[in-house]
Structure formats: structure tokens, C-alpha cells
Coordinates of C-alpha atoms in Angstrom, one line a residue:
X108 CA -55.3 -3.9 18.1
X109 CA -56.5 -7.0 16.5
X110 CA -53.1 -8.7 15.2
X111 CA -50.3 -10.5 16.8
X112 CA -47.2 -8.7 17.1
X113 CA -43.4 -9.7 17.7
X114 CA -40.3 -7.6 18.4
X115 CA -37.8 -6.6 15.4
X116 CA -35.0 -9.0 16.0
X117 CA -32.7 -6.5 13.9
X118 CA -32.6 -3.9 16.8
X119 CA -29.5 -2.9 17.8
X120 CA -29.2 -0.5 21.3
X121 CA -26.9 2.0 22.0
X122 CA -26.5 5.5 24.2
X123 CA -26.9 9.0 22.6
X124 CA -26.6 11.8 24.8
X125 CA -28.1 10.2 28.1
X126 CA -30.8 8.5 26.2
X127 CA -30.9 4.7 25.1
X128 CA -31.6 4.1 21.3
X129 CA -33.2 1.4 19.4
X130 CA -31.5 1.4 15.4
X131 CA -33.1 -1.2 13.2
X132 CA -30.6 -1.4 11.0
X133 CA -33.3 -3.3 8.1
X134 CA -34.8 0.3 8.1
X135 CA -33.9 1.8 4.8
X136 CA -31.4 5.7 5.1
X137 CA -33.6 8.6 3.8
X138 CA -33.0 9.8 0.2
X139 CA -32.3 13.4 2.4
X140 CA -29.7 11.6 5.4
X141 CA -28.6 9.6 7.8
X142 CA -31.2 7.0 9.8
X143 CA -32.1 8.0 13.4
X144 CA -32.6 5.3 16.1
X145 CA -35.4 5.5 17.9
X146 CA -35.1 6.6 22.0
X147 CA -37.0 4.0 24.6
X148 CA -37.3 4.4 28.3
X149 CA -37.2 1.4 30.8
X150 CA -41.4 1.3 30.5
X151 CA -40.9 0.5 26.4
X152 CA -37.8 -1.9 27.2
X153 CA -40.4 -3.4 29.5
X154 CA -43.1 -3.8 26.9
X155 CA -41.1 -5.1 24.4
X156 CA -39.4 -7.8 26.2
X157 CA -43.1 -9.2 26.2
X158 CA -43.1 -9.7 22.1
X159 CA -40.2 -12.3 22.3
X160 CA -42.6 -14.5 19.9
X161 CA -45.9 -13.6 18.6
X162 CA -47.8 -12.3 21.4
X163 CA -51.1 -10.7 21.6
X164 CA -51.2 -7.3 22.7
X165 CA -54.3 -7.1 24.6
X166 CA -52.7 -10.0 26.5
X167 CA -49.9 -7.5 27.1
X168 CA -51.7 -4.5 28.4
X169 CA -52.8 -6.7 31.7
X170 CA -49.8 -7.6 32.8
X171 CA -48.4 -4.4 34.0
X172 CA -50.3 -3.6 37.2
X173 CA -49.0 0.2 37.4
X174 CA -50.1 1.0 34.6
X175 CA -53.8 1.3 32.7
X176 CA -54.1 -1.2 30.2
X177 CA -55.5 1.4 27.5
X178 CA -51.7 3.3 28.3
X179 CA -50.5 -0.3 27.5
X180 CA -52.0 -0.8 24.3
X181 CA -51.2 3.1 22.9
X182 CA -47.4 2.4 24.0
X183 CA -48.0 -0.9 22.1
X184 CA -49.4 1.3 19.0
X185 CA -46.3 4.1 19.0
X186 CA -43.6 1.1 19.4
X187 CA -45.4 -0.9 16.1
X188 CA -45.2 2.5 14.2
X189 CA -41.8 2.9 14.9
X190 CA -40.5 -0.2 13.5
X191 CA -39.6 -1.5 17.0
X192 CA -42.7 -4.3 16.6
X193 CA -43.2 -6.7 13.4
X194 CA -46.4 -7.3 12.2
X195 CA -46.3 -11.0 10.5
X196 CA -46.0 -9.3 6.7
X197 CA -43.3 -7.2 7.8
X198 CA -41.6 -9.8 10.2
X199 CA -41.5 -12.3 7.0
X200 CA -38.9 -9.9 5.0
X201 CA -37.0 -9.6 8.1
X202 CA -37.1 -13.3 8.6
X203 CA -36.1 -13.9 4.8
X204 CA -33.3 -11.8 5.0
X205 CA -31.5 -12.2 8.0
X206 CA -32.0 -16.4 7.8
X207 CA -29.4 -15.4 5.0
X208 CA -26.7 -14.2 6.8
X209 CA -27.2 -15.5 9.8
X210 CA -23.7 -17.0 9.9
X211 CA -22.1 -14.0 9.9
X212 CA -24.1 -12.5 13.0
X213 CA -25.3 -9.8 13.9
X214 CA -22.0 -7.2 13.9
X215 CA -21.9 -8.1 10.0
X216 CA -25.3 -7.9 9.3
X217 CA -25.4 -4.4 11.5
X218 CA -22.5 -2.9 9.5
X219 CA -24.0 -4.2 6.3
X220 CA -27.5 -3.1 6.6
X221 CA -27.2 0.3 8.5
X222 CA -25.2 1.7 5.5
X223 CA -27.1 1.1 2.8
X224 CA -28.5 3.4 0.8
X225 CA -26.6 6.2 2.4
X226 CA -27.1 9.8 0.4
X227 CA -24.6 11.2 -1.6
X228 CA -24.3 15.2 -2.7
X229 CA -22.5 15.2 -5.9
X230 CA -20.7 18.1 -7.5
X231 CA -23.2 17.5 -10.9
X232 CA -26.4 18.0 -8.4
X233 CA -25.1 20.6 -6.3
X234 CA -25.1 23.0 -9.5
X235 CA -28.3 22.1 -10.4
X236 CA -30.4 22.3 -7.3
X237 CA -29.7 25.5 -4.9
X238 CA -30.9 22.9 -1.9
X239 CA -28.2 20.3 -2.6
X240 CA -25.8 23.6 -3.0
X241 CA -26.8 24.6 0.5
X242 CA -25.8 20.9 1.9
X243 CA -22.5 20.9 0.3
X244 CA -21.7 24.1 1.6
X245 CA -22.7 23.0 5.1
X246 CA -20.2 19.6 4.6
X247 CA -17.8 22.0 3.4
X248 CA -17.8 23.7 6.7
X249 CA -18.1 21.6 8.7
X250 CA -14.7 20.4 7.2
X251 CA -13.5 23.6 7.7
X252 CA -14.1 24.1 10.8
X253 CA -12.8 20.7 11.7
X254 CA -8.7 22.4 11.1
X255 CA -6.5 21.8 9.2
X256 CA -6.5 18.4 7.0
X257 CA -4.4 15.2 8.6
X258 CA -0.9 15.1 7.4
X259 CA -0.4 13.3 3.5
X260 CA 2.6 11.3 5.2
X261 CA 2.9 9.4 8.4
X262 CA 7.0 10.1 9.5
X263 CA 9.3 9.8 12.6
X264 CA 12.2 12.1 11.5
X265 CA 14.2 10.2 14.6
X266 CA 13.6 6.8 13.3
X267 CA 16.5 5.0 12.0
X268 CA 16.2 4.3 8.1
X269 CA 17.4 2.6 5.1
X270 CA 16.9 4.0 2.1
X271 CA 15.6 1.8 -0.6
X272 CA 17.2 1.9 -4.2
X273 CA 15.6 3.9 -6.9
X274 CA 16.8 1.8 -9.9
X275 CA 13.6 0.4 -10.3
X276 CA 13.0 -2.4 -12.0
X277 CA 11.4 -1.7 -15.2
X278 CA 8.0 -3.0 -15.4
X279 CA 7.6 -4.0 -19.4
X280 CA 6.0 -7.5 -19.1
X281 CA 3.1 -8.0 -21.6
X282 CA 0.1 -7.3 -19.3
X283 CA -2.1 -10.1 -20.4
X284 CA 0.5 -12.4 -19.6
X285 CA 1.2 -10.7 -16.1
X286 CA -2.6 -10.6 -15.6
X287 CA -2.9 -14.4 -16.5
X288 CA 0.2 -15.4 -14.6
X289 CA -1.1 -13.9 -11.2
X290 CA -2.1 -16.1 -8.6
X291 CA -1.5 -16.9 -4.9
X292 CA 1.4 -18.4 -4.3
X293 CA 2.1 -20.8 -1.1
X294 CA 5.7 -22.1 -1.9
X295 CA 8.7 -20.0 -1.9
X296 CA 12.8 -21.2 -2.3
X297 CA 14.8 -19.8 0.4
X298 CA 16.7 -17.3 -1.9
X299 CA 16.6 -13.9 -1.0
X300 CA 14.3 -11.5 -2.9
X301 CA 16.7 -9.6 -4.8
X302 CA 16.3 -5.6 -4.0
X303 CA 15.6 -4.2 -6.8
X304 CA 12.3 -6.3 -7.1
X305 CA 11.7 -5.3 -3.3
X306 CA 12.1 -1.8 -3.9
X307 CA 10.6 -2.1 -7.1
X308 CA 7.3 -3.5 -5.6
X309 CA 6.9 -1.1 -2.7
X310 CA 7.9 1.7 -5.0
X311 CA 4.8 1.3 -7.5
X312 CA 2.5 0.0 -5.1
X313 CA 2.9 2.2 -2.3
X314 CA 4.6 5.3 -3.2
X315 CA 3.0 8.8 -5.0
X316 CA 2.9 9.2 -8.7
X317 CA 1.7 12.4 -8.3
X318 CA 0.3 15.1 -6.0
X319 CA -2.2 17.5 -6.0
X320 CA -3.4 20.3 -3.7
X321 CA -7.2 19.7 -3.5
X322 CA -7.9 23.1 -1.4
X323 CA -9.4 22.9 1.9
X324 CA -8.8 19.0 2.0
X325 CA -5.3 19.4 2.1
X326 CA -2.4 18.2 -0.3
X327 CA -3.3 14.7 -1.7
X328 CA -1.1 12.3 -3.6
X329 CA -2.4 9.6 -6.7
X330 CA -0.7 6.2 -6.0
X331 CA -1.3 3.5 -8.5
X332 CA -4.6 2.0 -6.9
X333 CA -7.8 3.9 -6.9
X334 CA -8.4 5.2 -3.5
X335 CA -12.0 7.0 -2.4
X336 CA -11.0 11.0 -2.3
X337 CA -7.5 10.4 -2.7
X338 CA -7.4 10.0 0.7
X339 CA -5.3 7.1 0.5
X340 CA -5.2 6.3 4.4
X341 CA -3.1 2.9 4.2
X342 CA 0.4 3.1 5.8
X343 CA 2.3 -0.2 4.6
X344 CA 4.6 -2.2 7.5
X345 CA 7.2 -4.3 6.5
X346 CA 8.5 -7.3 8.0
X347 CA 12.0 -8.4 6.3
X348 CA 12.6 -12.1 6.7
X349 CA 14.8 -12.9 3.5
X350 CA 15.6 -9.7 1.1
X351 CA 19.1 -9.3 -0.5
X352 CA 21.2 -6.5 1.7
X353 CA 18.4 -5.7 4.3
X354 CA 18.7 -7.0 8.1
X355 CA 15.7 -9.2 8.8
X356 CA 13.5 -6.9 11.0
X357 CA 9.9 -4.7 11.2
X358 CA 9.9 -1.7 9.6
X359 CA 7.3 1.0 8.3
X360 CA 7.7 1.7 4.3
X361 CA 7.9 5.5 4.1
X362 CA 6.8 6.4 1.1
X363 CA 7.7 10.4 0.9
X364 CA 11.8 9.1 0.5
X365 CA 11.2 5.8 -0.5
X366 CA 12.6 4.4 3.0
X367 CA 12.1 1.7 5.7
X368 CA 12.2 3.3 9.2
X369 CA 13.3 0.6 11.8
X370 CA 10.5 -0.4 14.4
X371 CA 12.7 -3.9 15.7
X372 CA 15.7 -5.6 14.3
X373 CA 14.3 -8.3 17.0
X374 CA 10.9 -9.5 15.1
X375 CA 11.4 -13.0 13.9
X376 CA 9.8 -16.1 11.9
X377 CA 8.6 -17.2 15.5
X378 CA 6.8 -13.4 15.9
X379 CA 5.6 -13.9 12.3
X380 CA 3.9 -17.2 12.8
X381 CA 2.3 -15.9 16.3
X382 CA 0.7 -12.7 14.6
X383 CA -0.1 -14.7 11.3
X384 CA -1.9 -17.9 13.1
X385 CA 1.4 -19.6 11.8
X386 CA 0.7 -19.4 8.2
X387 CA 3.1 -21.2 5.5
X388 CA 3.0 -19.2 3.0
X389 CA 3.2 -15.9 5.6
X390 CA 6.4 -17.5 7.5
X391 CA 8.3 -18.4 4.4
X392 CA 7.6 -15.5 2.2
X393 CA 10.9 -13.5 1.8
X394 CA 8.6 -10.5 3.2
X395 CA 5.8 -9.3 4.5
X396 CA 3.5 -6.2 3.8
X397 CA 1.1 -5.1 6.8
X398 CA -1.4 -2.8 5.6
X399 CA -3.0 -0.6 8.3
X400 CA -6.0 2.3 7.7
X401 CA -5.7 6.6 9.2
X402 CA -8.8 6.9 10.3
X403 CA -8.6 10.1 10.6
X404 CA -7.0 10.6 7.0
X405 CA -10.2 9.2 5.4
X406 CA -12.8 10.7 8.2
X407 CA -11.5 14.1 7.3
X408 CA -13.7 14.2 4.4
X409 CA -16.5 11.1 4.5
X410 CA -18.1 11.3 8.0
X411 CA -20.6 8.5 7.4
X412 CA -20.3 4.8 8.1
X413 CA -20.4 3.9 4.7
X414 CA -16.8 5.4 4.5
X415 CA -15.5 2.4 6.0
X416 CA -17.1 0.2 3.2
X417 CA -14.7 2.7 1.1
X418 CA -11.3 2.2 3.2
X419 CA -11.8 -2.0 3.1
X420 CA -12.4 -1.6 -0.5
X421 CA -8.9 0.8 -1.0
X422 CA -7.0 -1.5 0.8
X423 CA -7.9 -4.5 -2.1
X424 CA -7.3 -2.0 -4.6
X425 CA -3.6 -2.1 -3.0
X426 CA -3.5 -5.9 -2.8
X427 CA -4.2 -6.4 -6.3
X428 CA -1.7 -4.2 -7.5
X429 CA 0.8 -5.6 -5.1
X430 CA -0.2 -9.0 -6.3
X431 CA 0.3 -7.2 -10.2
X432 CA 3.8 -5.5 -9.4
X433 CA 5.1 -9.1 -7.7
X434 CA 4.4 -11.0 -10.3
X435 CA 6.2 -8.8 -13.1
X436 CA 8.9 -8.6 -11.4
X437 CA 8.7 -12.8 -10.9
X438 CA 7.9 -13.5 -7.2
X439 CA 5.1 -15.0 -6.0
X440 CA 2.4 -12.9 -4.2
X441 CA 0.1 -14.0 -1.6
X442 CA -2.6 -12.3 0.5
X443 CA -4.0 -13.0 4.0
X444 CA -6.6 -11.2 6.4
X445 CA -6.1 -13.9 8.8
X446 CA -4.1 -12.0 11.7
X447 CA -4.3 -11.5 15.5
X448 CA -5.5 -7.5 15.5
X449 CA -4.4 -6.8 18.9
X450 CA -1.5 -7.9 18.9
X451 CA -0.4 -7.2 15.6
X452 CA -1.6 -3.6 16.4
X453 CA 0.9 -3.6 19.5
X454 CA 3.7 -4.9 17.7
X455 CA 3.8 -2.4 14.8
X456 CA 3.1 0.2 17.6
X457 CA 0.0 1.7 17.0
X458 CA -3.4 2.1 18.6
X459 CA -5.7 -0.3 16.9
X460 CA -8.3 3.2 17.0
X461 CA -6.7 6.0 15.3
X462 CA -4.8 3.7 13.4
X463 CA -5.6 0.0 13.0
X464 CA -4.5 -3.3 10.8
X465 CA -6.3 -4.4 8.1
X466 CA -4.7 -6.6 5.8
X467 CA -1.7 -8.5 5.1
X468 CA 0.6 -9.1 2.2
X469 CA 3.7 -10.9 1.2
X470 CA 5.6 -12.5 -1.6
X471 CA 8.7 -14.4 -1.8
X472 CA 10.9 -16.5 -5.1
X473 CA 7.9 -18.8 -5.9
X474 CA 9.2 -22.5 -5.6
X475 CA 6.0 -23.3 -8.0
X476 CA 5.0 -22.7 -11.7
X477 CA 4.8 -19.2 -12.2
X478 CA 2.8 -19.1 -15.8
X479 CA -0.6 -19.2 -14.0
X480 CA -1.4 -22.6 -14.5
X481 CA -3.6 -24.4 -11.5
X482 CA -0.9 -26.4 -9.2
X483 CA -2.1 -30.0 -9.0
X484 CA -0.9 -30.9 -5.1
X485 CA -3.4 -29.7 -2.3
X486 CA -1.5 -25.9 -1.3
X487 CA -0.7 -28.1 2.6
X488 CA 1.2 -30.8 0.6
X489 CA 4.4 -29.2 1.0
X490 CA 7.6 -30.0 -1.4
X491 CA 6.3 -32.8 -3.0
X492 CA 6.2 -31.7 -6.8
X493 CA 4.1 -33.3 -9.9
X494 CA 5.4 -33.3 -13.6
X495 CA 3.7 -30.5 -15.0
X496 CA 5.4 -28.4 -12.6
X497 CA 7.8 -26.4 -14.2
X498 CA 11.1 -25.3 -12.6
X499 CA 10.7 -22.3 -10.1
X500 CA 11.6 -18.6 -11.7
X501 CA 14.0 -16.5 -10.7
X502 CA 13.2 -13.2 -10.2
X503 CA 14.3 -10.2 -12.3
X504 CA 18.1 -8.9 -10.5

């Protein structure tokens, strides 16, 4: 082995069954599955740790006295062909790539890279080709065999709950204009949300349209946001800081009666601003939409990584059509996913692993233009208003 070597530097290590793994996560999925790491014991650690930088590899075969160098060298050899050593052709691409996102580290660039190119079976192909039959069936079973699908609705039939009005507001605004008049707002007046725009809001972005029974993966509703499967694994918190006739409080949106169940009557502005990193537009907003995933609701069906690419995606679906419904109805929207986890996670009493935060939403009575027009003060200069501004709109009773 003529050629200097160095080790991939987009190796990441893990434990399967007893045996330590090596995943290059640059290493492109099959066309026919998932990617397999690759298992190492302590004497290929031990080699490896020597291609740091380029590095010779006869150099390398002398300096492990219990071993014979020729041992060395074919250890060498096995570890270049599976990926686990660059040669400088192939280290270049890595190099190119990864000096790209080398901001975001390594768990981004990990998630990013090791779900790419992940195979689909699709209904089309599976009647065309007896082989891609045979792996749908097998998926199928697998689900099968799994029991029976996670529940459409998450409820606690002791919680206490206020039932939300049904006289929605209707939601006839030209939709160009809506569309052009959305934006993020970072201003709101201190008058209450009225709650027929509250309830109007939760009601079309959070609530079903319409169900289906889609066999063995269970009853599934249609909201109005595209969601992978139908799954639709977002549960929507609410905190309450300033609504017309509801107690400022935490609550979880229930969309199967179109009800708040109490979680605390006690969560304040001061809570707010802790789990938000004290943002203006989050501690001012007359509420506040926490948007967590069901893992399980969405793993029921996808069981690859990429699924979670899927379940991000769903949740902007939602946010958009928040942001949509808000603005017909005249308050302003805004969106963050700026938010302490953890302790979000423990206030709205879940798990952070079965169940875990992802986004958050809110929307208030925008104290700025609400036409869609650009707002000339920097969003931090608060209350000081320029000429163009027109006066704030109230929203729809």
C-alpha cells in the first residue's frame, strides 16, 4: 500500500448488540435499505487512531509490537475498503462537504447525511414488481404485529375543561389579501383576544375536518395542514395570558370536543418569559400555542430516521396555517423555536421521549400595520411608531 491514508472524519460510533459500530453517515443508503455501520474491535480502534492526518501505512504496521506488520497492513486494507480510511480523492469530497456545514456540527450534519436517500416502497411499484410486493407485505406485518395503532386523540377524561365556542368565526377574507397581509408580528395592544377568534383559530388549525379508518393503521383524521400518513402526531398546548372569558393559565387544546383541559391556573408571564428565553413578542402575545410531536403516533407506520425529517416538516405545515387562520381573523401571528426543551417538556408534563416540544406559536391584537407592509422601526424598538404606520386593527368579535 503505496498511498497515504487518513481516517473519515464523518464516523460516528455507537453500540449494537454488544458490538461497537462505526456509521459514516457521507456513505450513500442502498436503493434496497437502510445503511449498516460497520463493527470495529479495540485492535481497529487502535489502528485508526494512527490516521489522525495523513499517515503512511507502512509507517503504521511497525508500531504495534504484538502484532506482525503484514497483519498490520491487511487490517489497514479491510478498514480503507470499508470507508473507515480516506484516500486523498475521496477525503477531498468529504473535506468539501462538511467545511460547508461545519457550523452546525456534527449532530446536524449526522441527522442530515445518514437519511438521505432513504428507499421508499410505493403502492404504484408494489403492483408492478412481485419483489417490492413481498417488502410491503413484510412492513405490513411488521405493523401488524406491532398491536394495535396509538390512540387518534391524546385525553384525560379527569382533567378539568372549558369548552371552547363553536360559533366560529367565518373565514371569508379574500385569500390573496390574507396571504399578502401575513407576517410576524412583534407588537401586540393589551386587549384581550376576543373568543371567537381564539376558538376560531384553534378550531381550523388544530381540529379534524374529517376522518377516515385507514385499516390496520388505525382510524386517522385530515386536519387542515398536510401531515405525512395522516398521522398527524402534534398535540397543541396552550398558554392563556390575555383571551376574553378564559382564566389566564396552561392548558392542552383537545381537539376531539373542541376543549382546553386545565394543566395550571398558576403559569404566568414570569413562566412564559423563563421557558421562552424572555421573548417580547412570546410574553405579550394574548396566547400562546406549544406544539409537541407522538412519537409513537408517527413511528407506528415510518420506522426510519427520515420520519423525523417528516414530523419537523408537519409541524410548519401547522404554523403556516396558524399564521393563515390568525391573520383572517385580524391578530397578529408570530412563531418561535427558541424555547428551553427540558423544561418546557416538564412544565406541560410530558416526557421529552415519547412525547417531546417542538415548536412554539402565538398571536395577539397586533399594535402594528396589519396590511403586510414592511414596519420601518427595528422589531426591539418598542412603541415608538413612524407615519406610515397605520392604526392597529381590531380583530373580528
Amino acid at each position: 500500500m503505496a498511498m497515504e491514508l487518513r481516517r473519515a472524519r464523518s464516523l460516528v460510533a455507537y453500540w449494537v448488540n454488544g458490538e461497537m459500530v462505526l456509521d459514516d453517515y457521507l456513505d450513500r443508503t442502498p436503493e434496497n435499505g437502510e445503511k449498516n455501520g460497520v463493527a470495529v474491535d479495540g485492535a481497529a480502534l487502535d489502528i485508526l487512531s494512527q490516521f489522525d492526518d495523513w499517515t503512511d501505512p507502512e509507517q503504521v504496521s511497525h508500531r504495534f509490537d504484538d502484532y506482525d506488520p503484514a497483519s498490520v497492513l491487511e487490517a489497514v486494507t479491510d478498514l480503507a475498503e470499508a470507508g473507515l480510511l480516506r484516500t486523498r480523492q475521496a477525503a477531498q469530497e468529504e473535506d468539501r462537504i462538511l467545511d460547508r456545514w461545519q457550523a452546525w456540527g456534527q449532530s446536524a450534519q449526522f441527522f442530515h447525511f445518514d437519511t438521505k436517500d432513504t428507499a421508499y416502497i410505493s403502492t404504484e411499484g408494489a403492483s408492478a414488481d412481485p419483489e417490492i410486493a413481498a417488502s410491503r407485505a413484510a412492513v405490513f406485518g411488521e405493523i401488524r404485529a406491532s398491536g394495535p395503532a396509538p390512540e387518534m386523540f391524546a385525553r384525560n377524561v379527569d382533567a378539568e375543561r372549558i369548552m371552547l365556542t363553536r360559533s366560529f368565526l367565518p373565514l371569508d377574507r379574500d385569500f390573496a389579501d390574507v396571504l399578502l397581509s401575513r407576517r410576524t408580528h412583534r407588537h401586540f395592544t393589551e386587549d384581550a383576544v376576543p373568543l371567537r377568534s381564539f376558538s376560531t383559530v384553534l378550531h381550523y388549525t388544530f381540529a379534524p375536518m374529517h376522518f377516515f379508518d385507514a385499516g390496520v393503521l388505525g382510524k386517522l383524521m385530515l386536519r387542515t395542514s398536510p401531515c405525512g400518513g395522516a398521522r398527524h402526531e402534534s398535540e397543541c398546548y396552550v398558554a392563556v395570558r390575555n383571551v376574553e372569558s378564559i382564566p389566564p393559565g396552561l392548558y392542552r387544546y383537545s381537539p376531539s370536543d373542541h376543549s382546553l383541559e386545565v394543566l395550571s391556573y398558576d403559569f404566568d408571564t414570569v413562566q412564559l418569559g423563563r421557558l421562552t428565553f424572555d421573548q417580547k413578542m412570546v410574553t405579550t402575545a394574548g396566547f400562546v400555542c406549544f406544539l409537541t410531536i407522538d412519537v409513537q403516533r408517527a413511528m407506528f407506520k415510518y420506522r426510519s430516521a427520515r420520519m423525523l425529517r417528516t414530523v419537523l416538516l408537519d409541524t410548519g405545515h401547522l404554523a403556516q396555517t396558524f399564521a393563515l387562520c390568525a391573520t383572517a381573523v385580524g391578530l397578529g401571528p408570530c412563531q418561535t423555536d427558541a424555547f428551553r426543551d427540558s423544561e418546557l417538556e416538564a412544565a406541560l408534563g410530558v416526557d421529552g421521549a415519547a412525547e417531546t416540544a417542538v415548536y412554539v406559536l402565538a398571536a395577539g391584537v397586533p399594535a402594528r400595520r396589519t396590511d403586510g407592509h414592511p414596519i420601518a422601526d427595528a422589531p426591539d424598538e418598542v412603541g415608538r411608531r413612524t407615519p406610515q404606520e397605520s392604526a392597529p386593527q381590531k380583530p373580528a368579535a
